[in-house]
Short mmCIF file of C-alpha atoms in Angstrom, two decimals:
data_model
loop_
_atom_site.label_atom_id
_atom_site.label_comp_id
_atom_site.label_asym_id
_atom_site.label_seq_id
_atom_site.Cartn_x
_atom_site.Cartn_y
_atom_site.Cartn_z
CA UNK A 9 0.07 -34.08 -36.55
CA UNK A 10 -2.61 -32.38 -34.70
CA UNK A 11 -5.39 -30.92 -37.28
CA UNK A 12 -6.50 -27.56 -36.96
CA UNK A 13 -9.43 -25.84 -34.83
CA UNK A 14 -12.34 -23.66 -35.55
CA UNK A 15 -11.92 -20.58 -34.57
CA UNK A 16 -14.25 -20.65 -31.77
CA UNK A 17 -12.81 -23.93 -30.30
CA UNK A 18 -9.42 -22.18 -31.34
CA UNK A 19 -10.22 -18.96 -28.84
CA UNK A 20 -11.92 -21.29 -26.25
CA UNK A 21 -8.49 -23.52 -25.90
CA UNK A 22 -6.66 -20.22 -25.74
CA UNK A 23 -8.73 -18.69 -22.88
CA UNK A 24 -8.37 -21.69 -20.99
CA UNK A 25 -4.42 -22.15 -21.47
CA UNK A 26 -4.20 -18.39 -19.98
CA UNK A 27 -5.59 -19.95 -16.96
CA UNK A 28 -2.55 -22.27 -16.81
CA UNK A 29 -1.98 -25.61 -18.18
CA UNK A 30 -4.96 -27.78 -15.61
CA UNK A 31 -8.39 -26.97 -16.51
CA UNK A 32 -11.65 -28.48 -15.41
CA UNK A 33 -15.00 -29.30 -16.99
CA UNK A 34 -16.81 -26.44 -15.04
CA UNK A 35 -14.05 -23.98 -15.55
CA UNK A 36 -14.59 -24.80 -19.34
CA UNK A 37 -18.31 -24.27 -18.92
CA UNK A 38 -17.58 -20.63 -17.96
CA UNK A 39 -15.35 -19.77 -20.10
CA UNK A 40 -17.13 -21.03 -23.05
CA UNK A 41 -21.00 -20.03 -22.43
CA UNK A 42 -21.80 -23.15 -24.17
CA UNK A 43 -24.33 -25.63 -22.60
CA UNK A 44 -23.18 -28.89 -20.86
CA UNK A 45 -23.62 -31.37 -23.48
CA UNK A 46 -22.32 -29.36 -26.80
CA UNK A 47 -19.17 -28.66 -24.32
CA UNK A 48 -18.72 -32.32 -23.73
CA UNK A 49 -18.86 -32.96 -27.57
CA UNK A 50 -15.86 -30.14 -27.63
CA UNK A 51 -14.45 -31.62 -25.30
CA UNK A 52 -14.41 -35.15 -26.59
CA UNK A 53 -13.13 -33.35 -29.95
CA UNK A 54 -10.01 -31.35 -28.90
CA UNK A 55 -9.09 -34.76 -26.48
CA UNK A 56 -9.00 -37.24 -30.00
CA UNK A 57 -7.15 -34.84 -31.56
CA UNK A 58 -4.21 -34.09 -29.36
CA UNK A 59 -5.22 -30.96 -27.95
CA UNK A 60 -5.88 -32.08 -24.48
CA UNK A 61 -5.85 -34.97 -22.34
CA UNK A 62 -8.14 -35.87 -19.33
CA UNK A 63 -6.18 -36.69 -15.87
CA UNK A 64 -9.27 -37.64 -14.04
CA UNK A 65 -12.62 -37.24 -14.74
CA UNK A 66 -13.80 -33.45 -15.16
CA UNK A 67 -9.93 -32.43 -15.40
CA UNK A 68 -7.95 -31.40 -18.17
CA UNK A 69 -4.16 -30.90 -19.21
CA UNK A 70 -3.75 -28.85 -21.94
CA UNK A 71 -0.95 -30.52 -24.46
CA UNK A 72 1.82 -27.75 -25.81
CA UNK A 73 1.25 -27.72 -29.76
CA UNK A 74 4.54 -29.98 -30.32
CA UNK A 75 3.39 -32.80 -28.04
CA UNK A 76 2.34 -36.06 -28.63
CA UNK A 77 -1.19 -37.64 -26.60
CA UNK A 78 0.97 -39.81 -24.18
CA UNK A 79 4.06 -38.56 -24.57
CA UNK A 80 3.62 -35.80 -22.64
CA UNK A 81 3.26 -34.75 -18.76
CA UNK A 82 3.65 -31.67 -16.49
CA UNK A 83 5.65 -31.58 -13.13
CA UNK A 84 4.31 -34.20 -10.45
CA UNK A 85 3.57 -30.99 -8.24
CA UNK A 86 1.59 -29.04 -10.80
CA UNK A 87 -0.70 -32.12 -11.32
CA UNK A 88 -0.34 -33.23 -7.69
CA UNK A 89 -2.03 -29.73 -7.13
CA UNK A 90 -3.90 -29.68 -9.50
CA UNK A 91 -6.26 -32.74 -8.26
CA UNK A 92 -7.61 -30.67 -5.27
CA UNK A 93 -7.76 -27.40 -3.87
CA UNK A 94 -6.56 -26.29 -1.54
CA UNK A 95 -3.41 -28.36 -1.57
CA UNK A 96 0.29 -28.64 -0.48
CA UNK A 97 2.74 -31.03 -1.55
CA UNK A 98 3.36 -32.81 2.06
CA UNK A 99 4.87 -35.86 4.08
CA UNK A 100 7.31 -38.01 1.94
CA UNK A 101 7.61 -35.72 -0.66
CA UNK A 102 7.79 -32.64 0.87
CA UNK A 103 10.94 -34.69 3.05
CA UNK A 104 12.51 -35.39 -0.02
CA UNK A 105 12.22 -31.72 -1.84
CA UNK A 106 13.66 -30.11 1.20
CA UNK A 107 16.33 -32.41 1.19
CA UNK A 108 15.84 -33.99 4.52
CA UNK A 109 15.51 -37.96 2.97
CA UNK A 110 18.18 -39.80 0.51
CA UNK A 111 15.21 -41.93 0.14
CA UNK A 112 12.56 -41.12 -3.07
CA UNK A 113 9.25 -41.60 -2.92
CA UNK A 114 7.85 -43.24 -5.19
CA UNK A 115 4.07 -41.88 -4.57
CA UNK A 116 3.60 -38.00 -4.78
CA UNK A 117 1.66 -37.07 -1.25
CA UNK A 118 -0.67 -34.26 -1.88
CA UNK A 119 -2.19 -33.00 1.90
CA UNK A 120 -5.36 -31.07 1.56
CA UNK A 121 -8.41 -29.89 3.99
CA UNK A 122 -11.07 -30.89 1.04
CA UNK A 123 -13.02 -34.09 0.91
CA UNK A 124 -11.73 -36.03 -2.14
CA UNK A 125 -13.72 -39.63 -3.51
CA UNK A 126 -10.63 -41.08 -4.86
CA UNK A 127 -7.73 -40.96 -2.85
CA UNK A 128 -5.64 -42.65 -4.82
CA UNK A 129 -4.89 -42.11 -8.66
CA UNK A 130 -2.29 -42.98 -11.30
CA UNK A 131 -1.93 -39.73 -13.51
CA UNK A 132 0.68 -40.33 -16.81
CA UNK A 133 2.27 -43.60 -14.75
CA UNK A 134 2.62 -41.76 -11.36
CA UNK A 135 0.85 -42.43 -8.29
CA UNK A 136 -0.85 -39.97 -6.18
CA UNK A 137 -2.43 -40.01 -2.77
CA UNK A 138 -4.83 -37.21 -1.16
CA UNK A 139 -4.78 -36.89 2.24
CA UNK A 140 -6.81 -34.66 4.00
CA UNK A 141 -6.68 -33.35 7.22
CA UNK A 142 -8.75 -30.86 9.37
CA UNK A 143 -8.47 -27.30 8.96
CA UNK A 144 -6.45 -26.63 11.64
CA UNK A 145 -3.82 -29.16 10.87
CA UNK A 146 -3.36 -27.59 7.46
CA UNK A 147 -1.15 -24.34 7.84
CA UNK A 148 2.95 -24.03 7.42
CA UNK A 149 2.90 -24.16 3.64
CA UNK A 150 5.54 -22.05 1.45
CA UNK A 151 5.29 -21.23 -2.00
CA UNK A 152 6.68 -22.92 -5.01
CA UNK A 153 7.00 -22.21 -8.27
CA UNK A 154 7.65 -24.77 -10.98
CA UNK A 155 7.78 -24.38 -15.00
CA UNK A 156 5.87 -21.35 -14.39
CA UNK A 157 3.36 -22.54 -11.98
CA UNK A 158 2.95 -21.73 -8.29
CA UNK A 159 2.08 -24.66 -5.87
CA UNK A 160 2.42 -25.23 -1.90
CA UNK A 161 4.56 -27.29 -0.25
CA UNK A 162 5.01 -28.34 3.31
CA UNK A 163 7.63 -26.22 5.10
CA UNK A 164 10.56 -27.74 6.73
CA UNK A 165 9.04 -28.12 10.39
CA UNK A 166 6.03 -28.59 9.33
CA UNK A 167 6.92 -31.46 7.07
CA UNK A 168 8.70 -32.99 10.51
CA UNK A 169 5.06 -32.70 12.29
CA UNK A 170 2.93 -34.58 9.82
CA UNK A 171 5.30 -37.25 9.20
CA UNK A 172 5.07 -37.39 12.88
CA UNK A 173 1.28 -37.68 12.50
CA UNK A 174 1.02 -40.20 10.15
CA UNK A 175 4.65 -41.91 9.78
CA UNK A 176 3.13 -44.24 7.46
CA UNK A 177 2.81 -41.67 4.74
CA UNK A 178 6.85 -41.10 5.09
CA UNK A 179 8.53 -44.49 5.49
CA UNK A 180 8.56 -44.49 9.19
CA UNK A 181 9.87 -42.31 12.25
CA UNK A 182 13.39 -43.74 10.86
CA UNK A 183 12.92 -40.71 8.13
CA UNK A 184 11.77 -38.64 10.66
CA UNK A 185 14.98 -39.32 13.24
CA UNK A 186 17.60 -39.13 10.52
CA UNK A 187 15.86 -35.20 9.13
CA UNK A 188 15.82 -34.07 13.01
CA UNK A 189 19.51 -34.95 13.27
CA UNK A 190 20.87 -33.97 9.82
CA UNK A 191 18.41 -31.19 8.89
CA UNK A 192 19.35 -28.20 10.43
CA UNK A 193 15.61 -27.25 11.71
CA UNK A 194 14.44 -24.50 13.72
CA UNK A 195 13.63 -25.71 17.10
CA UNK A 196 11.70 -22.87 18.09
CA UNK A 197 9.36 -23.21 15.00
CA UNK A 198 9.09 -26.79 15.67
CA UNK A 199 7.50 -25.76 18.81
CA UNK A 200 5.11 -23.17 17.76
CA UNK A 201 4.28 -25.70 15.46
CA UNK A 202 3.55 -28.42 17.80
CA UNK A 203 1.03 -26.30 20.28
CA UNK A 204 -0.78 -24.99 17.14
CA UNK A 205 -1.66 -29.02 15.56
CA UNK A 206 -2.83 -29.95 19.22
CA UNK A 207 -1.56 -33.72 18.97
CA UNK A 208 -0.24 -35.55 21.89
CA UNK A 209 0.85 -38.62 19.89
CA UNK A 210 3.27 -36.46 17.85
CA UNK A 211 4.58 -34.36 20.66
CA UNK A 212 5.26 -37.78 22.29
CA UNK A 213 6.93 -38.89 19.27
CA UNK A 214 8.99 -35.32 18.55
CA UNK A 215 9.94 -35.15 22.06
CA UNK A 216 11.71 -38.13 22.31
CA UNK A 217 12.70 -38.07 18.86
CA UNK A 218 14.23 -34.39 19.54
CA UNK A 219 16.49 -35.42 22.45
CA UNK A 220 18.01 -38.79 20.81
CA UNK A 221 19.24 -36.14 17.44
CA UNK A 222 20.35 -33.98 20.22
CA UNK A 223 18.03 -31.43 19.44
CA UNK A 224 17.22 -28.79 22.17
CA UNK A 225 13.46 -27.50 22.03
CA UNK A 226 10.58 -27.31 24.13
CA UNK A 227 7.34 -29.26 24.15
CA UNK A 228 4.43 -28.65 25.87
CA UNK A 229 4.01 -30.71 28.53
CA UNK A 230 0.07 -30.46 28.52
CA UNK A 231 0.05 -32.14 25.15
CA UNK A 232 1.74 -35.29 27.24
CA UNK A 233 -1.15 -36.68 27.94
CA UNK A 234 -2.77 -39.89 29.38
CA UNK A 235 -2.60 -43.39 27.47
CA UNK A 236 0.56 -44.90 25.82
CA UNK A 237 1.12 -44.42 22.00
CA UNK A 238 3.58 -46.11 19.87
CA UNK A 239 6.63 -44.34 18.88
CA UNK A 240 6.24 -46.16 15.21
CA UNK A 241 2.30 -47.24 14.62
CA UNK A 242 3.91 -48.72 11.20
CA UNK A 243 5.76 -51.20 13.58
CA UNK A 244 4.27 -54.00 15.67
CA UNK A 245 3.62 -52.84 19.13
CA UNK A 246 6.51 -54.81 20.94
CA UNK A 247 8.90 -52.91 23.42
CA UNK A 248 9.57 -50.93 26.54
CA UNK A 249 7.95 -48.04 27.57
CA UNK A 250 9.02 -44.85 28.67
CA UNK A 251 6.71 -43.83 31.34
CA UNK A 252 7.74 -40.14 31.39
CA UNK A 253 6.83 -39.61 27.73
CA UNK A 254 4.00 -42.44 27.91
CA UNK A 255 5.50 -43.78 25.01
CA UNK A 256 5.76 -47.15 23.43
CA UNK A 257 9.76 -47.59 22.18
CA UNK A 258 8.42 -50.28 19.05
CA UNK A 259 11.97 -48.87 17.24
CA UNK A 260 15.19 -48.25 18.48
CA UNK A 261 16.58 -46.14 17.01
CA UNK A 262 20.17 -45.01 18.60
#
């Protein structure tokens, strides 16, 4: 049973839960007006006695009253989010929320334009993995809203282009294939889309992905540029080439 607060601490914890349920050590600092190392005494306090727990260092989950220290953990999204700003939930996950993989992921891909030291963290037993991107590569994002909370994810096309980027972050162009075919996906968005991230590896890839799922839309042909690329760089780099498309056929996927 969690023991009670003074009532500064008390007023502190409920300022920061107002905020939402993530909070972070500088956040803290301004809500509470006390120095740095009297803070990280409070901190220390409220996280031995059940009030909070720390996800990574500087960061913050506030537990509900009823919960138990590790017993307890918020949507993979919220916390996903959570570990930088800006974010969007993106690649495999965002192809599994939208319905467009039977497979599940078992890592929670969180796509961001922010530079991140740890990449890769384990937050109450689930795995996350930052990836960031440039600026201009980070658009298409619809809002979500889960227990409460709203987050970003990926929109449907736009989850089709960056598994197209980096197929490694969604189980292959396999995943990719089967969405394009089954998915119901707006063509013409899927082009817009395509100019506006500027990649001639993916328009390679979506191009001739596109036309084996029977799927009618336009790509650029000045993104079809010099130099072969491989239709599946998560494959070895064995097969024929399709010298139209200047692409390396590593998969077959028909």
């Amino acid at each position: 049973m969690k023991r009670g607060l003074r009532k500064s601490t008390a007023e502190l914890l409920h300022r920061l839960r107002r905020r939402g349920p993530v909070f972070t050590f500088k956040e803290a600092l301004e809500a509470s007006g006390y120095d740095r190392g009297y803070l990280k005494l409070v901190l220390h306090m409220l996280e031995r006695g059940g009030w909070i727990e720390r996800i990574e260092r500087g960061k913050y989950v506030i537990l509900p009253l009823e919960a138990e220290r590790g017993r307890y953990t918020l949507h993979e999204f919220v916390i996903g989010s959570a570990l930088v700003k800006p974010s969007a939930i993106a690649y495999w996950s965002a192809l599994h929320y939208h319905g467009l993989t039977e497979q599940i992921p078992n890592v929670v891909f969180v796509q961001t334009t922010s530079r991140k030291k740890r990449r890769e963290l384990t937050v109450f037993g689930t795995r996350y993995r930052i990836v960031r991107v440039v600026t201009r590569k980070f658009f298409g994002l619809e809002p979500l809203w889960v227990e409460g909370l709203k987050v970003h994810v990926t929109d449907r096309e736009k989850t089709i282009i960056d598994c197209l980027d980096k197929p490694q972050y969604c189980g292959g162009v396999i995943e990719v294939y089967k969405a394009l075919r089954e998915g119901n996906l707006d063509a013409e968005k899927l082009s817009e889309y395509l100019k506006k991230f500027g990649s001639g590896a993916v328009a390679k890839r979506l191009a001739y992905l596109a036309e084996l799922a029977g799927l009618d839309m336009e790509v650029p042909s000045c993104l079809i540029k010099k130099g072969v690329v491989a239709l599946d760089p998560t494959m070895p780099k064995k097969g024929r080439v399709d010298r139209g498309l200047k692409l390396l056929i590593n998969v077959e996927l028909g």
